[in-house]
C-alpha cells in the first residue's frame, strides 16, 4: 500500500517511509492512497482474536512492506508492557454506557497504544537500514511521556520533546524527565504548547536540517498513530453485545482530533459504527466547528484537562481531505486561508456522524463526582469531558484516555481522595532532568545539533 499527502505534492511512499517521514514534505499529512474495505466476513473472522492478533490482522492491510513474522513481533513487543491482559478492557457502567479503558500502557494514557508501536517501528527501521534516527515532538503533556517511553534506551535513537514549562501536570512532567535514559531530552520551553508546535513546524520545514539529522516527527500527526488507534475502536466494537453493535456512539475526549479521527476511519472502511461525539474542554475549536461550521483559532486557556489544551486541531486536515472530496488543491487553499487569517468558514459543513460537547473547567470536578457517586468509578479530568451530555438512545462507549492517578489534585478536589498508581509512586523518588530552551526554532536547532545521534 502507498501513502499520499493531503496536499498532493509529495510522491506516494510505502508504510515504513511514510512513518519515518512523519509530516509530508509538502506540509501535508500522510493518508492511505485508498482506505481498505473491512467486510462483514473480516469482522466475523476477527471476533475472537486477542488484542495483539487483531492489531496484526488490521494493520497488515497498511504495513505491506514489513514481512508478517517481523511485524507480528513488533506488535507483540508493543503491547507487552500493558498492565491489563485485555490491553483495552471495556467496562460496563450501565446498559447504555461502557468505558473503554485506554490507560493500561506504560505512561497510563491512550497515547501508549500508538507510541509503543511507533517506537518499535523506528527501531526496526534503524536496524534494517543501519541508520540512526532523531525524533522530535512537541507535547502538551501525554504525547511527550508516551513518545519517550516508546523509545526509552533504544539504540540508534534519540528523542527530543518540547513542552511548555509549568503547563503540564507535575506527574506528566516526571514521566518525561525522570526516565534516567541517556537518549531522552525533555526540553522545557518558555511559552504555550502552540508556541512549541510553531517552532517545531519551522524546524521540519528546514529540509536540510531534517535530512542532516534524519529527523522524524512524533506528535499526533504521524500516520502510524492514527492507524494504531483504529485498533482499539475495532476491538471495542467487536466486544459490545451483538444486539447493540449497530447503535454504538464513541464519545471521545479530544483536542487535536487525533483520537476520534481513527474511529471515523474505521467507519469509512465499513465498520458500522453509528456515530462519534467529540468532547472538548474549554479549548473548544472542535466543538465550535461541529456546531457552527466555523473553524477559528482562539487563545489557549489552560485547563484541568491539559492534554486537550489545543486550539489548532492538527489532525483535522486528514478529515478535511475527505470532506473536500479528496481534492488536495482544495485542502491547500483552505489550509492557506486558515493559516493567514486564523479562520475558515465552511458553507456546507456536512459531518453527520459527528456531534460535539464542551466542558468548562468548573464542570469537570462536578462530573467526576457525579460519575463516582453514580457508578463508583473514577474518571480522569479528560475522560470527564466525555460525560457532559450522554445520549440515552445510543450505546455510549466513552474512551477513558488517562488513568485518574495522573491528575491527583483535581480528583481529590472532586471526590475527597487521591487515586494512586504504583508506577507513578516510583517516579516521585527520582530526580528531574530537563533542559530549559527558548521557544524559537534557532535555539532548538542548536540544542539538537549538540545532542543528535
Ligand atoms: C492527548 C490526550 C487527549 C487528546 O487526544 P487527541 O489526539 O487530541 O485526540 C485526551 N486525553 C488525554 C489523557 C490525552 O493524553
XYZ file of N, CA, C and O in Angstrom, residues 255-406:
608
model
N -8.601 16.969 21.461
C -8.165 18.340 21.255
C -7.651 18.480 19.835
O -8.018 19.375 19.092
N -6.810 17.513 19.451
C -6.161 17.505 18.142
C -6.959 16.787 17.073
O -6.513 16.687 15.940
N -8.080 16.188 17.439
C -8.884 15.403 16.520
C -8.195 14.095 16.149
O -8.625 13.364 15.276
N -7.088 13.773 16.871
C -6.322 12.588 16.502
C -7.028 11.304 16.885
O -7.113 10.360 16.085
N -7.539 11.274 18.074
C -8.156 10.065 18.562
C -9.442 9.753 17.788
O -9.620 8.655 17.249
N -10.309 10.719 17.687
C -11.612 10.470 17.063
C -11.475 10.193 15.561
O -12.228 9.407 14.980
N -10.460 10.769 14.945
C -10.230 10.515 13.522
C -10.033 9.019 13.247
O -10.525 8.486 12.251
N -9.328 8.352 14.160
C -9.067 6.922 13.974
C -10.379 6.135 13.933
O -10.569 5.249 13.098
N -11.295 6.472 14.819
C -12.588 5.790 14.822
C -13.358 6.056 13.541
O -13.972 5.162 12.955
N -13.275 7.272 13.089
C -14.001 7.659 11.874
C -13.450 6.929 10.636
O -14.196 6.528 9.754
N -12.110 6.732 10.602
C -11.514 5.947 9.512
C -12.141 4.563 9.449
O -12.447 4.040 8.384
N -12.291 3.983 10.619
C -12.828 2.624 10.683
C -14.254 2.584 10.124
O -14.639 1.672 9.408
N -15.002 3.607 10.455
C -16.368 3.698 9.924
C -16.322 3.811 8.399
O -17.071 3.138 7.694
N -15.412 4.618 7.889
C -15.275 4.748 6.433
C -14.850 3.447 5.772
O -15.149 3.200 4.613
N -14.111 2.640 6.510
C -13.668 1.351 5.957
C -14.780 0.318 6.001
O -14.603 -0.784 5.493
N -15.882 0.634 6.636
C -17.028 -0.267 6.577
C -17.520 -0.814 7.910
O -18.503 -1.547 7.938
N -16.864 -0.483 9.013
C -17.374 -0.960 10.309
C -18.604 -0.101 10.663
O -18.510 1.133 10.682
N -19.759 -0.750 10.894
C -20.993 0.028 11.047
C -21.131 0.727 12.404
O -22.026 0.429 13.193
N -20.255 1.678 12.650
C -20.321 2.484 13.874
C -21.368 3.570 13.644
O -21.399 4.196 12.587
N -22.236 3.782 14.643
C -23.335 4.723 14.470
C -22.854 6.176 14.457
O -23.284 6.981 13.621
N -21.998 6.523 15.382
C -21.575 7.919 15.410
C -20.460 8.180 16.395
O -19.998 7.274 17.104
N -20.025 9.430 16.400
C -18.939 9.869 17.260
C -19.341 11.171 17.928
O -19.929 12.039 17.290
N -18.997 11.260 19.193
C -19.203 12.529 19.880
C -17.839 13.077 20.270
O -17.056 12.412 20.952
N -17.562 14.260 19.786
C -16.303 14.927 20.067
C -16.478 15.689 21.371
O -17.351 16.550 21.468
N -15.690 15.353 22.388
C -15.841 16.001 23.691
C -14.623 16.877 23.952
O -13.516 16.367 24.124
N -14.815 18.199 23.947
C -13.677 19.094 24.187
C -13.753 19.667 25.600
O -14.793 19.606 26.255
N -12.634 20.242 26.039
C -12.674 21.044 27.260
C -12.990 22.474 26.836
O -13.577 22.706 25.775
N -12.576 23.460 27.660
C -12.944 24.839 27.323
C -12.190 25.364 26.087
O -12.569 26.385 25.525
N -11.164 24.654 25.655
C -10.485 24.991 24.396
C -11.217 24.229 23.297
O -10.921 23.086 23.000
N -12.194 24.930 22.717
C -13.298 24.216 22.068
C -13.392 24.436 20.570
O -14.489 24.432 20.016
N -12.255 24.617 19.910
C -12.324 24.859 18.454
C -13.136 23.770 17.756
O -13.925 24.059 16.858
N -12.995 22.538 18.188
C -13.722 21.456 17.500
C -15.210 21.495 17.824
O -16.050 21.208 16.965
N -15.537 21.849 19.027
C -16.951 21.995 19.378
C -17.594 23.078 18.519
O -18.664 22.896 17.946
N -16.894 24.188 18.380
C -17.442 25.276 17.560
C -17.544 24.846 16.105
O -18.531 25.133 15.428
N -16.544 24.122 15.624
C -16.589 23.650 14.242
C -17.816 22.775 14.008
O -18.569 22.974 13.048
N -18.020 21.798 14.885
C -19.104 20.848 14.626
C -20.487 21.420 14.923
O -21.483 20.882 14.470
N -20.539 22.497 15.687
C -21.860 23.068 15.939
C -22.179 24.264 15.032
O -23.333 24.579 14.818
N -21.129 24.921 14.463
C -21.421 26.117 13.652
C -20.789 26.090 12.261
O -21.114 26.935 11.431
N -19.858 25.157 11.999
C -19.168 25.153 10.705
C -18.038 26.174 10.656
O -17.392 26.354 9.632
N -17.786 26.841 11.772
C -16.748 27.854 11.809
C -15.500 27.287 12.464
O -15.549 26.837 13.605
N -14.409 27.285 11.708
C -13.151 26.756 12.243
C -12.273 27.953 12.529
O -11.767 28.598 11.610
N -12.119 28.289 13.791
C -11.468 29.545 14.140
C -10.598 29.402 15.379
O -11.081 28.982 16.430
N -9.324 29.789 15.245
C -8.440 29.707 16.414
C -8.792 30.771 17.431
O -9.246 31.854 17.103
N -8.530 30.411 18.667
C -8.741 31.315 19.782
C -7.471 31.178 20.629
O -6.614 30.360 20.310
N -7.348 31.949 21.697
C -6.167 31.733 22.546
C -6.410 30.515 23.441
O -7.550 30.195 23.760
N -5.318 29.865 23.829
C -5.447 28.684 24.681
C -5.683 29.128 26.130
O -4.951 29.951 26.656
N -6.716 28.583 26.735
C -6.976 28.844 28.155
C -6.603 27.586 28.929
O -7.305 26.575 28.832
N -5.477 27.607 29.660
C -5.033 26.397 30.370
C -6.149 25.814 31.229
O -6.871 26.553 31.907
N -6.306 24.492 31.193
C -7.427 23.857 31.881
C -6.945 22.716 32.766
O -5.757 22.377 32.768
N -7.869 22.098 33.491
C -7.508 20.943 34.318
C -7.434 19.662 33.481
O -7.144 18.596 34.005
N -7.721 19.775 32.182
C -7.535 18.650 31.258
C -6.473 19.084 30.239
O -6.765 19.316 29.066
N -5.206 19.216 30.680
C -4.190 19.927 29.896
C -3.836 19.263 28.567
O -3.375 19.947 27.655
N -4.046 17.967 28.445
C -3.680 17.322 27.180
C -4.656 17.663 26.057
O -4.461 17.235 24.925
N -5.688 18.403 26.380
C -6.606 18.872 25.336
C -6.565 20.393 25.218
O -7.443 20.990 24.615
N -5.526 21.025 25.787
C -5.389 22.487 25.699
C -4.730 22.855 24.382
O -3.549 23.189 24.321
N -5.523 22.796 23.338
C -5.009 22.948 21.995
C -6.017 23.789 21.240
O -7.217 23.663 21.459
N -5.537 24.692 20.386
C -6.526 25.405 19.578
C -6.487 25.033 18.112
O -7.482 25.145 17.422
N -5.352 24.574 17.634
C -5.309 24.151 16.237
C -5.301 22.625 16.222
O -4.376 21.994 16.697
N -6.356 22.048 15.692
C -6.512 20.596 15.737
C -5.756 19.989 14.562
O -6.279 19.856 13.457
N -4.483 19.618 14.792
C -3.619 19.301 13.647
C -4.109 18.130 12.786
O -3.846 18.103 11.600
N -4.822 17.186 13.375
C -5.300 16.061 12.564
C -6.550 16.362 11.744
O -6.971 15.551 10.927
N -7.129 17.516 11.972
C -8.350 17.868 11.261
C -8.128 17.864 9.745
O -9.023 17.552 8.971
N -6.906 18.184 9.337
C -6.606 18.229 7.899
C -6.891 16.885 7.213
O -7.243 16.842 6.042
N -6.716 15.796 7.949
C -6.996 14.490 7.331
C -8.493 14.329 7.073
O -8.911 13.828 6.033
N -9.296 14.757 8.015
C -10.745 14.705 7.827
C -11.150 15.625 6.672
O -11.953 15.281 5.811
N -10.515 16.806 6.670
C -10.805 17.804 5.646
C -10.600 17.246 4.234
O -11.388 17.508 3.326
N -9.552 16.471 4.078
C -9.242 15.886 2.773
C -10.442 15.093 2.231
O -10.820 15.230 1.065
N -11.054 14.300 3.080
C -12.227 13.529 2.643
C -13.445 14.427 2.514
O -14.243 14.286 1.590
N -13.569 15.343 3.452
C -14.713 16.257 3.436
C -14.757 17.053 2.134
O -15.825 17.362 1.605
N -13.582 17.395 1.604
C -13.495 18.195 0.381
C -13.368 17.307 -0.859
O -12.756 17.700 -1.852
N -13.907 16.099 -0.790
C -13.934 15.227 -1.959
C -12.558 14.776 -2.399
O -12.317 14.580 -3.588
N -11.614 14.631 -1.472
C -10.261 14.152 -1.744
C -9.553 15.017 -2.789
O -8.845 14.519 -3.654
N -9.762 16.314 -2.652
C -9.167 17.253 -3.591
C -8.054 18.023 -2.890
O -8.310 18.947 -2.118
N -6.772 17.637 -3.166
C -5.669 18.281 -2.438
C -5.573 19.784 -2.694
O -5.126 20.526 -1.816
N -6.002 20.238 -3.882
C -5.930 21.678 -4.159
C -6.867 22.433 -3.211
O -6.523 23.505 -2.692
N -8.042 21.868 -2.958
C -8.983 22.483 -2.002
C -8.372 22.500 -0.603
O -8.493 23.478 0.125
N -7.719 21.389 -0.222
C -7.099 21.317 1.106
C -6.036 22.414 1.228
O -5.997 23.144 2.226
N -5.218 22.549 0.202
C -4.165 23.582 0.244
C -4.773 24.970 0.403
O -4.300 25.790 1.184
N -5.830 25.199 -0.352
C -6.480 26.512 -0.331
C -7.064 26.811 1.074
O -6.858 27.883 1.637
N -7.769 25.827 1.622
C -8.391 26.034 2.940
C -7.319 26.212 4.011
O -7.397 27.120 4.841
N -6.279 25.368 3.963
C -5.240 25.464 4.990
C -4.487 26.798 4.868
O -4.095 27.383 5.875
N -4.303 27.284 3.642
C -3.620 28.565 3.456
C -4.476 29.706 4.010
O -3.976 30.598 4.705
N -5.774 29.656 3.732
C -6.675 30.689 4.271
C -6.659 30.646 5.792
O -6.546 31.676 6.463
N -6.733 29.422 6.316
C -6.755 29.270 7.769
C -5.455 29.791 8.385
O -5.461 30.468 9.402
N -4.349 29.485 7.722
C -3.060 29.899 8.268
C -2.931 31.425 8.274
O -2.452 32.010 9.238
N -3.380 32.069 7.203
C -3.165 33.512 7.141
C -4.217 34.293 7.928
O -3.930 35.379 8.421
N -5.424 33.763 8.091
C -6.467 34.558 8.762
C -6.881 33.972 10.117
O -7.602 34.617 10.873
N -6.456 32.735 10.395
C -6.850 32.114 11.665
C -8.284 31.628 11.681
O -8.822 31.274 12.731
N -8.917 31.624 10.513
C -10.317 31.203 10.499
C -10.691 30.620 9.140
O -10.097 30.959 8.111
N -11.627 29.708 9.137
C -12.216 29.259 7.880
C -13.678 28.948 8.123
O -14.020 28.232 9.055
N -14.525 29.513 7.285
C -15.958 29.308 7.471
C -16.443 28.325 6.404
O -16.328 28.585 5.212
N -16.942 27.182 6.821
C -17.467 26.202 5.862
C -18.911 26.557 5.514
O -19.737 26.734 6.401
N -19.178 26.664 4.229
C -20.566 26.955 3.809
C -21.457 25.753 4.103
O -22.522 25.866 4.673
N -20.970 24.593 3.663
C -21.754 23.378 3.885
C -20.888 22.425 4.666
O -20.101 21.692 4.079
N -20.974 22.476 5.961
C -20.156 21.574 6.736
C -20.982 20.350 7.073
O -21.824 20.363 7.962
N -20.714 19.297 6.315
C -21.526 18.101 6.449
C -20.711 17.059 7.194
O -19.760 16.512 6.676
N -21.063 16.803 8.435
C -20.339 15.815 9.230
C -21.384 15.064 10.040
O -21.412 15.135 11.259
N -22.239 14.353 9.346
C -23.452 13.865 10.012
C -23.237 12.806 11.073
O -24.102 12.608 11.906
N -22.094 12.121 11.064
C -21.947 11.133 12.138
C -21.312 11.746 13.387
O -21.122 11.076 14.371
N -20.986 13.039 13.326
C -20.353 13.689 14.477
C -21.324 14.570 15.245
O -22.126 15.283 14.657
N -21.210 14.525 16.563
C -21.805 15.569 17.383
C -20.694 16.055 18.311
O -19.600 15.489 18.314
N -20.977 17.096 19.083
C -19.907 17.650 19.917
C -20.458 18.214 21.219
O -21.581 18.703 21.265
N -19.623 18.117 22.250
C -19.941 18.784 23.514
C -18.682 19.490 23.993
O -17.574 19.172 23.551
N -18.859 20.449 24.888
C -17.693 21.075 25.524
C -17.915 21.121 27.022
O -19.045 21.051 27.485
N -16.821 21.236 27.743
C -16.870 21.219 29.198
C -15.932 22.302 29.717
O -14.741 22.242 29.435
N -16.442 23.278 30.437
C -15.534 24.278 31.026
C -14.946 23.696 32.308
O -15.461 22.714 32.854
N -13.877 24.348 32.781
C -13.142 23.794 33.927
C -14.022 23.546 35.154
O -13.849 22.546 35.845
N -14.940 24.477 35.421
C -15.754 24.346 36.641
C -16.613 23.089 36.610
O -16.964 22.543 37.658
N -16.955 22.618 35.420
C -17.839 21.445 35.322
C -17.100 20.134 35.588
O -17.710 19.135 35.962
N -15.798 20.131 35.350
C -15.070 18.859 35.360
C -15.105 18.153 36.722
O -15.495 16.980 36.790
N -14.764 18.840 37.825
C -14.853 18.150 39.128
C -16.284 17.707 39.464
O -16.472 16.669 40.106
N -17.255 18.479 39.026
C -18.658 18.130 39.289
C -18.998 16.809 38.583
O -19.633 15.912 39.157
N -18.537 16.671 37.349
C -18.779 15.434 36.601
C -18.037 14.261 37.246
O -18.589 13.174 37.410
N -16.786 14.499 37.638
C -16.012 13.412 38.268
C -16.763 12.900 39.497
O -16.914 11.690 39.692
N -17.306 13.837 40.270
C -18.041 13.428 41.467
C -19.332 12.694 41.110
O -19.665 11.665 41.702
N -20.041 13.188 40.127
C -21.330 12.542 39.832
C -21.118 11.150 39.215
O -21.870 10.215 39.511
N -20.084 10.974 38.415
C -19.789 9.635 37.879
C -19.387 8.696 39.031
O -19.813 7.535 39.089
N -18.616 9.238 39.951
C -18.184 8.434 41.102
C -19.380 8.051 41.977
O -19.546 6.891 42.368
N -20.227 9.014 42.250
C -21.407 8.736 43.096
C -22.340 7.727 42.424
O -22.872 6.831 43.072
N -22.525 7.881 41.126
C -23.495 7.036 40.447
C -22.968 5.630 40.161
O -23.688 4.656 40.285
N -21.709 5.533 39.746
C -21.195 4.230 39.295
C -20.050 3.688 40.140
O -19.555 2.583 39.874
N -19.578 4.476 41.105
C -18.414 4.051 41.884
C -17.160 3.968 41.026
O -16.247 3.182 41.301
N -17.091 4.776 39.986
C -15.995 4.706 39.018
C -15.310 6.072 38.969
O -15.983 7.103 38.900
N -13.959 6.064 38.993
C -13.227 7.334 38.987
C -12.694 7.621 37.579
O -11.954 6.803 37.020
N -13.091 8.763 37.028
C -12.566 9.155 35.707
C -11.572 10.303 35.851
O -11.676 11.113 36.771
N -10.611 10.371 34.939
C -9.643 11.469 34.975
C -10.303 12.712 34.356
O -11.388 12.614 33.770
N -9.680 13.896 34.491
C -10.337 15.126 34.019
C -10.614 15.160 32.510
O -11.558 15.819 32.076
N -9.802 14.471 31.707
C -10.060 14.443 30.262
C -11.281 13.582 29.967
O -12.190 13.969 29.232
N -11.280 12.387 30.561
C -12.394 11.469 30.351
C -13.698 12.088 30.864
O -14.765 11.875 30.270
N -13.603 12.881 31.922
C -14.806 13.507 32.481
C -15.546 14.318 31.417
O -16.782 14.328 31.380
N -14.808 14.956 30.522
C -15.450 15.776 29.485
C -16.412 14.950 28.632
O -17.384 15.468 28.086
N -16.138 13.659 28.529
C -16.979 12.792 27.693
C -18.322 12.472 28.363
O -19.216 11.930 27.729
N -18.447 12.792 29.643
C -19.701 12.512 30.348
C -20.614 13.738 30.393
O -21.576 13.766 31.140
N -20.298 14.751 29.581
C -21.038 16.012 29.672
C -22.518 15.860 29.308
O -23.378 16.428 29.965
N -22.840 15.104 28.266
C -24.238 15.021 27.811
C -24.485 13.675 27.150
O -24.547 13.582 25.928
N -24.628 12.608 27.933
C -24.806 11.291 27.326
C -26.110 11.198 26.524
O -27.085 11.856 26.862
N -26.076 10.428 25.445
C -27.267 10.231 24.616
C -27.922 8.919 25.048
O -27.380 7.844 24.805
N -29.091 8.980 25.701
C -29.703 7.767 26.261
C -30.160 6.767 25.193
O -30.384 5.599 25.498
N -30.275 7.231 23.936
C -30.767 6.330 22.879
C -29.665 5.529 22.199
O -29.923 4.711 21.327
N -28.441 5.799 22.561
C -27.309 5.083 21.942
C -26.577 4.282 22.995
O -26.694 4.572 24.184
N -25.789 3.321 22.546
C -24.823 2.722 23.466
C -23.582 3.622 23.426
O -22.846 3.630 22.433
N -23.395 4.416 24.464
C -22.229 5.289 24.507
C -21.021 4.495 24.982
O -21.056 3.887 26.049
N -19.978 4.504 24.174
C -18.711 3.924 24.610
C -17.752 5.090 24.817
O -17.318 5.735 23.856
N -17.491 5.381 26.090
C -16.637 6.516 26.440
C -15.179 6.062 26.435
O -14.837 5.055 27.054
N -14.343 6.779 25.726
C -12.926 6.450 25.724
C -12.253 7.100 26.933
O -12.237 8.332 27.044
N -11.772 6.271 27.857
C -11.064 6.789 29.039
C -9.613 6.955 28.641
O -8.876 5.978 28.478
N -9.192 8.215 28.456
C -7.903 8.467 27.814
C -6.720 8.487 28.777
O -5.587 8.397 28.345
N -6.977 8.641 30.074
C -5.858 8.619 31.032
C -6.306 8.001 32.343
O -7.490 8.018 32.689
N -5.328 7.483 33.085
C -5.613 6.958 34.421
C -5.798 8.139 35.378
O -5.012 9.098 35.328
N -6.793 8.095 36.255
C -7.041 9.233 37.152
C -5.853 9.562 38.061
O -5.685 10.720 38.450
N -4.997 8.582 38.347
C -3.868 8.845 39.255
C -2.883 9.860 38.669
O -2.048 10.413 39.384
N -2.977 10.151 37.357
C -2.091 11.149 36.775
C -2.496 12.566 37.169
O -1.716 13.495 36.998
